[in-house]
């Protein structure tokens, strides 16, 4: 573990929409490290035809109240980014499909004709 990068985790949830995790920086003796700022991570899930899609995103906030206020916008941005990545993956998969007879490699035989 990186002893200079330790955090205590605290979770807050409304038990409906999602949760916010506050990461409080601590020193190796467990006391708060006031030289570093708290981090806020939002977590929720979106139901899709394929099932639940978990979303996790950092919230730029200084307080829990501010993190709660920015939760919705953060979730929307995370969903948009995830959908963009999924679309890119879909395109990559579609372009890697090999279609018989669609050209590509020359026919077998190397162009030799047998009399």
mmCIF file of N, CA and C in Angstrom:
data_model
loop_
_atom_site.group_PDB
_atom_site.id
_atom_site.type_symbol
_atom_site.label_atom_id
_atom_site.label_comp_id
_atom_site.label_asym_id
_atom_site.label_seq_id
_atom_site.Cartn_x
_atom_site.Cartn_y
_atom_site.Cartn_z
ATOM 1 N N UNK A 1 0.838 -1.193 0.000
ATOM 2 C CA UNK A 1 0.000 0.000 0.000
ATOM 3 C C UNK A 1 0.876 1.248 0.000
ATOM 4 N N UNK A 2 0.337 2.296 -0.588
ATOM 5 C CA UNK A 2 1.025 3.587 -0.629
ATOM 6 C C UNK A 2 0.659 4.361 0.640
ATOM 7 N N UNK A 3 1.575 4.415 1.594
ATOM 8 C CA UNK A 3 1.274 5.044 2.889
ATOM 9 C C UNK A 3 1.050 6.547 2.782
ATOM 10 N N UNK A 4 1.455 7.169 1.677
ATOM 11 C CA UNK A 4 1.243 8.612 1.495
ATOM 12 C C UNK A 4 -0.092 8.909 0.813
ATOM 13 N N UNK A 5 -0.856 7.861 0.508
ATOM 14 C CA UNK A 5 -2.110 8.046 -0.228
ATOM 15 C C UNK A 5 -3.236 7.235 0.414
ATOM 16 N N UNK A 6 -3.388 7.366 1.722
ATOM 17 C CA UNK A 6 -4.405 6.612 2.454
ATOM 18 C C UNK A 6 -5.676 7.441 2.629
ATOM 19 N N UNK A 7 -6.827 6.755 2.563
ATOM 20 C CA UNK A 7 -8.130 7.406 2.735
ATOM 21 C C UNK A 7 -9.024 6.539 3.610
ATOM 22 N N UNK A 8 -9.902 7.188 4.352
ATOM 23 C CA UNK A 8 -10.965 6.517 5.095
ATOM 24 C C UNK A 8 -12.235 6.658 4.261
ATOM 25 N N UNK A 9 -12.972 5.576 4.092
ATOM 26 C CA UNK A 9 -14.188 5.608 3.281
ATOM 27 C C UNK A 9 -15.421 5.807 4.156
ATOM 28 N N UNK A 10 -16.293 6.694 3.710
ATOM 29 C CA UNK A 10 -17.595 6.896 4.348
ATOM 30 C C UNK A 10 -18.645 6.853 3.248
ATOM 31 N N UNK A 11 -19.746 6.162 3.479
ATOM 32 C CA UNK A 11 -20.796 6.044 2.460
ATOM 33 C C UNK A 11 -22.078 6.712 2.918
ATOM 34 N N UNK A 12 -22.749 7.360 1.957
ATOM 35 C CA UNK A 12 -24.031 8.023 2.196
ATOM 36 C C UNK A 12 -24.981 7.581 1.084
ATOM 37 N N UNK A 13 -26.192 7.217 1.435
ATOM 38 C CA UNK A 13 -27.144 6.777 0.421
ATOM 39 C C UNK A 13 -28.553 7.228 0.764
ATOM 40 N N UNK A 14 -29.357 7.408 -0.273
ATOM 41 C CA UNK A 14 -30.777 7.682 -0.057
ATOM 42 C C UNK A 14 -31.585 6.387 -0.216
ATOM 43 N N UNK A 15 -30.889 5.267 -0.473
ATOM 44 C CA UNK A 15 -31.488 3.944 -0.635
ATOM 45 C C UNK A 15 -32.461 3.883 -1.806
ATOM 46 N N UNK A 16 -32.339 4.826 -2.750
ATOM 47 C CA UNK A 16 -33.247 4.857 -3.883
ATOM 48 C C UNK A 16 -32.503 5.149 -5.182
ATOM 49 N N UNK A 17 -31.823 6.262 -5.244
ATOM 50 C CA UNK A 17 -31.165 6.707 -6.471
ATOM 51 C C UNK A 17 -29.726 6.206 -6.556
ATOM 52 N N UNK A 18 -28.992 6.298 -5.477
ATOM 53 C CA UNK A 18 -27.589 5.899 -5.515
ATOM 54 C C UNK A 18 -26.892 6.190 -4.212
ATOM 55 N N UNK A 19 -25.579 6.269 -4.287
ATOM 56 C CA UNK A 19 -24.798 6.538 -3.083
ATOM 57 C C UNK A 19 -23.624 7.451 -3.422
ATOM 58 N N UNK A 20 -23.138 8.101 -2.393
ATOM 59 C CA UNK A 20 -21.951 8.942 -2.503
ATOM 60 C C UNK A 20 -20.947 8.411 -1.493
ATOM 61 N N UNK A 21 -19.752 8.205 -1.972
ATOM 62 C CA UNK A 21 -18.673 7.745 -1.115
ATOM 63 C C UNK A 21 -17.738 8.930 -0.885
ATOM 64 N N UNK A 22 -17.490 9.223 0.378
ATOM 65 C CA UNK A 22 -16.533 10.284 0.708
ATOM 66 C C UNK A 22 -15.235 9.602 1.128
ATOM 67 N N UNK A 23 -14.152 9.986 0.472
ATOM 68 C CA UNK A 23 -12.835 9.473 0.823
ATOM 69 C C UNK A 23 -12.101 10.575 1.574
ATOM 70 N N UNK A 24 -11.884 10.338 2.863
ATOM 71 C CA UNK A 24 -11.240 11.321 3.734
ATOM 72 C C UNK A 24 -9.762 10.959 3.845
ATOM 73 N N UNK A 25 -8.860 11.865 3.448
ATOM 74 C CA UNK A 25 -7.431 11.552 3.537
ATOM 75 C C UNK A 25 -6.990 11.405 4.992
ATOM 76 N N UNK A 26 -6.174 10.383 5.226
ATOM 77 C CA UNK A 26 -5.674 10.135 6.582
ATOM 78 C C UNK A 26 -4.170 9.898 6.545
ATOM 79 N N UNK A 27 -3.567 10.113 7.700
ATOM 80 C CA UNK A 27 -2.143 9.824 7.881
ATOM 81 C C UNK A 27 -2.004 8.358 8.284
ATOM 82 N N UNK A 28 -0.786 7.884 8.355
ATOM 83 C CA UNK A 28 -0.564 6.477 8.697
ATOM 84 C C UNK A 28 -1.005 6.128 10.118
ATOM 85 N N UNK A 29 -1.165 7.131 10.986
ATOM 86 C CA UNK A 29 -1.650 6.856 12.343
ATOM 87 C C UNK A 29 -3.180 6.892 12.422
ATOM 88 N N UNK A 30 -3.839 7.119 11.274
ATOM 89 C CA UNK A 30 -5.302 7.109 11.230
ATOM 90 C C UNK A 30 -5.956 8.455 11.447
ATOM 91 N N UNK A 31 -5.185 9.474 11.786
ATOM 92 C CA UNK A 31 -5.765 10.807 11.972
ATOM 93 C C UNK A 31 -5.968 11.478 10.613
ATOM 94 N N UNK A 32 -6.915 12.421 10.570
ATOM 95 C CA UNK A 32 -7.202 13.133 9.324
ATOM 96 C C UNK A 32 -5.974 13.886 8.834
ATOM 97 N N UNK A 33 -5.776 13.868 7.509
ATOM 98 C CA UNK A 33 -4.689 14.607 6.870
ATOM 99 C C UNK A 33 -5.296 15.862 6.256
ATOM 100 N N UNK A 34 -5.229 16.978 6.998
ATOM 101 C CA UNK A 34 -5.862 18.226 6.565
ATOM 102 C C UNK A 34 -5.154 18.888 5.385
ATOM 103 N N UNK A 35 -3.989 18.397 5.000
ATOM 104 C CA UNK A 35 -3.260 18.973 3.866
ATOM 105 C C UNK A 35 -3.865 18.540 2.527
ATOM 106 N N UNK A 36 -4.704 17.497 2.547
ATOM 107 C CA UNK A 36 -5.342 17.010 1.316
ATOM 108 C C UNK A 36 -6.853 17.146 1.428
ATOM 109 N N UNK A 37 -7.513 17.284 0.286
ATOM 110 C CA UNK A 37 -8.972 17.463 0.245
ATOM 111 C C UNK A 37 -9.697 16.119 0.205
ATOM 112 N N UNK A 38 -10.928 16.124 0.712
ATOM 113 C CA UNK A 38 -11.790 14.952 0.602
ATOM 114 C C UNK A 38 -12.127 14.718 -0.866
ATOM 115 N N UNK A 39 -12.349 13.457 -1.224
ATOM 116 C CA UNK A 39 -12.790 13.100 -2.567
ATOM 117 C C UNK A 39 -14.205 12.543 -2.469
ATOM 118 N N UNK A 40 -15.041 12.828 -3.465
ATOM 119 C CA UNK A 40 -16.414 12.332 -3.494
ATOM 120 C C UNK A 40 -16.618 11.505 -4.759
ATOM 121 N N UNK A 41 -17.147 10.293 -4.581
ATOM 122 C CA UNK A 41 -17.401 9.379 -5.686
ATOM 123 C C UNK A 41 -18.893 9.036 -5.682
ATOM 124 N N UNK A 42 -19.564 9.299 -6.805
ATOM 125 C CA UNK A 42 -20.973 8.948 -6.947
ATOM 126 C C UNK A 42 -21.106 7.560 -7.540
ATOM 127 N N UNK A 43 -22.136 6.834 -7.104
ATOM 128 C CA UNK A 43 -22.392 5.496 -7.626
ATOM 129 C C UNK A 43 -23.890 5.311 -7.793
ATOM 130 N N UNK A 44 -24.270 4.810 -8.969
ATOM 131 C CA UNK A 44 -25.672 4.514 -9.240
ATOM 132 C C UNK A 44 -25.717 3.450 -10.313
ATOM 133 N N UNK A 45 -26.900 3.051 -10.718
ATOM 134 C CA UNK A 45 -27.031 2.116 -11.828
ATOM 135 C C UNK A 45 -28.229 2.495 -12.677
ATOM 136 N N UNK A 46 -28.110 2.164 -13.962
ATOM 137 C CA UNK A 46 -29.158 2.466 -14.928
ATOM 138 C C UNK A 46 -29.659 1.140 -15.477
ATOM 139 N N UNK A 47 -30.970 0.972 -15.539
ATOM 140 C CA UNK A 47 -31.527 -0.256 -16.093
ATOM 141 C C UNK A 47 -31.542 -0.180 -17.608
ATOM 142 N N UNK A 48 -31.000 -1.214 -18.261
ATOM 143 C CA UNK A 48 -30.971 -1.302 -19.716
ATOM 144 C C UNK A 48 -31.626 -2.619 -20.118
ATOM 145 N N UNK A 49 -31.917 -2.808 -21.394
ATOM 146 C CA UNK A 49 -32.472 -4.099 -21.833
ATOM 147 C C UNK A 49 -31.546 -5.275 -21.505
ATOM 148 N N UNK A 50 -30.252 -5.013 -21.409
ATOM 149 C CA UNK A 50 -29.287 -6.070 -21.092
ATOM 150 C C UNK A 50 -29.100 -6.253 -19.586
ATOM 151 N N UNK A 51 -29.752 -5.434 -18.774
ATOM 152 C CA UNK A 51 -29.617 -5.527 -17.326
ATOM 153 C C UNK A 51 -29.127 -4.222 -16.727
ATOM 154 N N UNK A 52 -28.785 -4.270 -15.456
ATOM 155 C CA UNK A 52 -28.331 -3.068 -14.751
ATOM 156 C C UNK A 52 -26.911 -2.702 -15.183
ATOM 157 N N UNK A 53 -26.713 -1.423 -15.462
ATOM 158 C CA UNK A 53 -25.406 -0.893 -15.861
ATOM 159 C C UNK A 53 -24.889 -0.023 -14.716
ATOM 160 N N UNK A 54 -23.854 -0.486 -13.991
ATOM 161 C CA UNK A 54 -23.339 0.312 -12.875
ATOM 162 C C UNK A 54 -22.546 1.514 -13.374
ATOM 163 N N UNK A 55 -22.717 2.643 -12.705
ATOM 164 C CA UNK A 55 -21.981 3.864 -13.025
ATOM 165 C C UNK A 55 -21.252 4.331 -11.771
ATOM 166 N N UNK A 56 -20.013 4.719 -11.935
ATOM 167 C CA UNK A 56 -19.220 5.275 -10.848
ATOM 168 C C UNK A 56 -18.498 6.491 -11.401
ATOM 169 N N UNK A 57 -18.540 7.605 -10.671
ATOM 170 C CA UNK A 57 -18.000 8.855 -11.198
ATOM 171 C C UNK A 57 -17.531 9.744 -10.061
ATOM 172 N N UNK A 58 -16.470 10.492 -10.342
ATOM 173 C CA UNK A 58 -15.948 11.433 -9.357
ATOM 174 C C UNK A 58 -16.795 12.702 -9.390
ATOM 175 N N UNK A 59 -17.062 13.261 -8.221
ATOM 176 C CA UNK A 59 -17.835 14.498 -8.101
ATOM 177 C C UNK A 59 -16.893 15.579 -7.581
ATOM 178 N N UNK A 60 -16.769 16.660 -8.336
ATOM 179 C CA UNK A 60 -15.905 17.774 -7.938
ATOM 180 C C UNK A 60 -16.661 18.621 -6.916
ATOM 181 N N UNK A 61 -16.395 18.367 -5.632
ATOM 182 C CA UNK A 61 -17.110 19.064 -4.564
ATOM 183 C C UNK A 61 -16.205 19.209 -3.346
ATOM 184 N N UNK A 62 -16.523 20.196 -2.530
ATOM 185 C CA UNK A 62 -15.778 20.431 -1.293
ATOM 186 C C UNK A 62 -16.532 19.930 -0.065
ATOM 187 N N UNK A 63 -17.865 19.781 -0.194
ATOM 188 C CA UNK A 63 -18.690 19.342 0.932
ATOM 189 C C UNK A 63 -19.662 18.266 0.462
ATOM 190 N N UNK A 64 -20.218 17.539 1.406
ATOM 191 C CA UNK A 64 -21.219 16.530 1.074
ATOM 192 C C UNK A 64 -22.440 17.180 0.441
ATOM 193 N N UNK A 65 -22.863 18.324 0.970
ATOM 194 C CA UNK A 65 -24.022 19.031 0.418
ATOM 195 C C UNK A 65 -23.791 19.394 -1.050
ATOM 196 N N UNK A 66 -22.598 19.872 -1.358
ATOM 197 C CA UNK A 66 -22.264 20.221 -2.741
ATOM 198 C C UNK A 66 -22.239 18.962 -3.618
ATOM 199 N N UNK A 67 -21.717 17.861 -3.091
ATOM 200 C CA UNK A 67 -21.669 16.602 -3.841
ATOM 201 C C UNK A 67 -23.074 16.096 -4.147
ATOM 202 N N UNK A 68 -23.985 16.232 -3.185
ATOM 203 C CA UNK A 68 -25.378 15.824 -3.409
ATOM 204 C C UNK A 68 -25.990 16.658 -4.530
ATOM 205 N N UNK A 69 -25.721 17.957 -4.528
ATOM 206 C CA UNK A 69 -26.254 18.843 -5.558
ATOM 207 C C UNK A 69 -25.717 18.547 -6.945
ATOM 208 N N UNK A 70 -24.497 18.035 -7.029
ATOM 209 C CA UNK A 70 -23.873 17.751 -8.326
ATOM 210 C C UNK A 70 -24.039 16.294 -8.760
ATOM 211 N N UNK A 71 -24.707 15.485 -7.938
ATOM 212 C CA UNK A 71 -24.830 14.053 -8.219
ATOM 213 C C UNK A 71 -25.525 13.790 -9.552
ATOM 214 N N UNK A 72 -26.649 14.434 -9.800
ATOM 215 C CA UNK A 72 -27.428 14.194 -11.021
ATOM 216 C C UNK A 72 -26.649 14.500 -12.284
ATOM 217 N N UNK A 73 -25.990 15.657 -12.312
ATOM 218 C CA UNK A 73 -25.200 16.025 -13.491
ATOM 219 C C UNK A 73 -24.025 15.068 -13.683
ATOM 220 N N UNK A 74 -23.408 14.661 -12.588
ATOM 221 C CA UNK A 74 -22.299 13.709 -12.680
ATOM 222 C C UNK A 74 -22.746 12.370 -13.233
ATOM 223 N N UNK A 75 -23.932 11.916 -12.806
ATOM 224 C CA UNK A 75 -24.470 10.650 -13.308
ATOM 225 C C UNK A 75 -24.777 10.752 -14.801
ATOM 226 N N UNK A 76 -25.339 11.891 -15.225
ATOM 227 C CA UNK A 76 -25.639 12.082 -16.654
ATOM 228 C C UNK A 76 -24.368 12.059 -17.488
ATOM 229 N N UNK A 77 -23.320 12.727 -17.016
ATOM 230 C CA UNK A 77 -22.040 12.744 -17.738
ATOM 231 C C UNK A 77 -21.430 11.348 -17.793
ATOM 232 N N UNK A 78 -21.500 10.617 -16.679
ATOM 233 C CA UNK A 78 -20.951 9.260 -16.643
ATOM 234 C C UNK A 78 -21.710 8.347 -17.599
ATOM 235 N N UNK A 79 -23.031 8.494 -17.652
ATOM 236 C CA UNK A 79 -23.836 7.679 -18.562
ATOM 237 C C UNK A 79 -23.490 8.001 -20.011
ATOM 238 N N UNK A 80 -23.376 9.285 -20.333
ATOM 239 C CA UNK A 80 -23.033 9.680 -21.708
ATOM 240 C C UNK A 80 -21.662 9.128 -22.099
ATOM 241 N N UNK A 81 -20.698 9.219 -21.207
ATOM 242 C CA UNK A 81 -19.366 8.683 -21.487
ATOM 243 C C UNK A 81 -19.376 7.177 -21.663
ATOM 244 N N UNK A 82 -20.142 6.486 -20.827
ATOM 245 C CA UNK A 82 -20.241 5.034 -20.926
ATOM 246 C C UNK A 82 -20.910 4.627 -22.227
ATOM 247 N N UNK A 83 -21.973 5.325 -22.602
ATOM 248 C CA UNK A 83 -22.667 5.005 -23.851
ATOM 249 C C UNK A 83 -21.748 5.234 -25.049
ATOM 250 N N UNK A 84 -20.935 6.281 -24.998
ATOM 251 C CA UNK A 84 -19.992 6.557 -26.082
ATOM 252 C C UNK A 84 -18.960 5.428 -26.188
ATOM 253 N N UNK A 85 -18.449 4.970 -25.047
ATOM 254 C CA UNK A 85 -17.481 3.871 -25.057
ATOM 255 C C UNK A 85 -18.113 2.591 -25.590
ATOM 256 N N UNK A 86 -19.356 2.314 -25.187
ATOM 257 C CA UNK A 86 -20.046 1.124 -25.679
ATOM 258 C C UNK A 86 -20.257 1.193 -27.183
ATOM 259 N N UNK A 87 -20.603 2.366 -27.701
ATOM 260 C CA UNK A 87 -20.793 2.541 -29.141
ATOM 261 C C UNK A 87 -19.475 2.327 -29.886
ATOM 262 N N UNK A 88 -18.369 2.838 -29.344
ATOM 263 C CA UNK A 88 -17.058 2.626 -29.958
ATOM 264 C C UNK A 88 -16.711 1.140 -29.977
ATOM 265 N N UNK A 89 -16.984 0.438 -28.876
ATOM 266 C CA UNK A 89 -16.721 -0.997 -28.817
ATOM 267 C C UNK A 89 -17.576 -1.744 -29.832
ATOM 268 N N UNK A 90 -18.831 -1.329 -29.987
ATOM 269 C CA UNK A 90 -19.727 -1.974 -30.942
ATOM 270 C C UNK A 90 -19.194 -1.792 -32.359
ATOM 271 N N UNK A 91 -18.744 -0.569 -32.679
ATOM 272 C CA UNK A 91 -18.192 -0.296 -34.012
ATOM 273 C C UNK A 91 -16.938 -1.123 -34.269
ATOM 274 N N UNK A 92 -16.075 -1.224 -33.266
ATOM 275 C CA UNK A 92 -14.852 -2.021 -33.422
ATOM 276 C C UNK A 92 -15.189 -3.482 -33.671
ATOM 277 N N UNK A 93 -16.159 -4.003 -32.936
ATOM 278 C CA UNK A 93 -16.576 -5.387 -33.129
ATOM 279 C C UNK A 93 -17.170 -5.583 -34.515
ATOM 280 N N UNK A 94 -17.994 -4.648 -34.967
ATOM 281 C CA UNK A 94 -18.633 -4.764 -36.283
ATOM 282 C C UNK A 94 -17.593 -4.717 -37.394
ATOM 283 N N UNK A 95 -16.557 -3.910 -37.234
ATOM 284 C CA UNK A 95 -15.545 -3.800 -38.287
ATOM 285 C C UNK A 95 -14.606 -4.997 -38.303
ATOM 286 N N UNK A 96 -14.596 -5.797 -37.256
ATOM 287 C CA UNK A 96 -13.704 -6.953 -37.224
ATOM 288 C C UNK A 96 -14.388 -8.232 -37.694
ATOM 289 N N UNK A 97 -15.651 -8.152 -38.078
ATOM 290 C CA UNK A 97 -16.373 -9.329 -38.566
ATOM 291 C C UNK A 97 -15.879 -9.659 -39.973
ATOM 292 N N UNK A 98 -15.529 -10.915 -40.199
ATOM 293 C CA UNK A 98 -15.062 -11.354 -41.512
ATOM 294 C C UNK A 98 -16.252 -11.912 -42.276
ATOM 295 N N UNK A 99 -16.480 -11.365 -43.465
ATOM 296 C CA UNK A 99 -17.602 -11.793 -44.300
ATOM 297 C C UNK A 99 -17.055 -12.637 -45.441
ATOM 298 N N UNK A 100 -17.526 -13.892 -45.594
ATOM 299 C CA UNK A 100 -17.040 -14.734 -46.693
ATOM 300 C C UNK A 100 -17.332 -14.098 -48.051
ATOM 301 N N UNK A 101 -16.355 -14.160 -48.959
ATOM 302 C CA UNK A 101 -16.541 -13.653 -50.313
ATOM 303 C C UNK A 101 -16.501 -12.147 -50.420
ATOM 304 N N UNK A 102 -16.072 -11.466 -49.379
ATOM 305 C CA UNK A 102 -16.066 -10.003 -49.404
ATOM 306 C C UNK A 102 -14.715 -9.451 -49.820
ATOM 307 N N UNK A 103 -13.907 -10.256 -50.486
ATOM 308 C CA UNK A 103 -12.593 -9.778 -50.894
ATOM 309 C C UNK A 103 -11.583 -10.080 -49.825
ATOM 310 N N UNK A 104 -10.492 -9.385 -49.868
ATOM 311 C CA UNK A 104 -9.453 -9.611 -48.880
ATOM 312 C C UNK A 104 -8.338 -10.433 -49.470
ATOM 313 N N UNK A 105 -8.129 -11.638 -48.971
ATOM 314 C CA UNK A 105 -7.032 -12.493 -49.420
ATOM 315 C C UNK A 105 -7.307 -13.027 -50.821
ATOM 316 N N UNK A 106 -6.239 -13.237 -51.614
ATOM 317 C CA UNK A 106 -6.440 -13.794 -52.952
ATOM 318 C C UNK A 106 -6.889 -15.249 -52.862
ATOM 319 N N UNK A 107 -7.484 -15.774 -53.922
ATOM 320 C CA UNK A 107 -7.944 -17.163 -53.884
ATOM 321 C C UNK A 107 -6.760 -18.114 -53.762
ATOM 322 N N UNK A 108 -6.993 -19.309 -53.236
ATOM 323 C CA UNK A 108 -5.905 -20.267 -53.077
ATOM 324 C C UNK A 108 -5.340 -20.689 -54.433
ATOM 325 N N UNK A 109 -4.096 -21.140 -54.431
ATOM 326 C CA UNK A 109 -3.470 -21.631 -55.650
ATOM 327 C C UNK A 109 -2.370 -20.724 -56.142
ATOM 328 N N UNK A 110 -2.277 -19.533 -55.676
ATOM 329 C CA UNK A 110 -1.202 -18.632 -56.046
ATOM 330 C C UNK A 110 -1.173 -18.245 -57.513
ATOM 331 N N UNK A 111 -2.261 -18.422 -58.233
ATOM 332 C CA UNK A 111 -2.320 -18.013 -59.634
ATOM 333 C C UNK A 111 -1.745 -19.036 -60.600
ATOM 334 N N UNK A 112 -1.359 -20.210 -60.130
ATOM 335 C CA UNK A 112 -0.847 -21.256 -61.016
ATOM 336 C C UNK A 112 -2.002 -21.928 -61.738
ATOM 337 N N UNK A 113 -1.805 -22.165 -63.033
ATOM 338 C CA UNK A 113 -2.838 -22.860 -63.806
ATOM 339 C C UNK A 113 -2.305 -24.227 -64.193
ATOM 340 N N UNK A 114 -3.063 -25.230 -63.908
ATOM 341 C CA UNK A 114 -2.678 -26.596 -64.242
ATOM 342 C C UNK A 114 -3.298 -26.942 -65.592
ATOM 343 N N UNK A 115 -2.466 -27.411 -66.579
ATOM 344 C CA UNK A 115 -3.033 -27.730 -67.898
ATOM 345 C C UNK A 115 -3.938 -28.940 -67.873
#
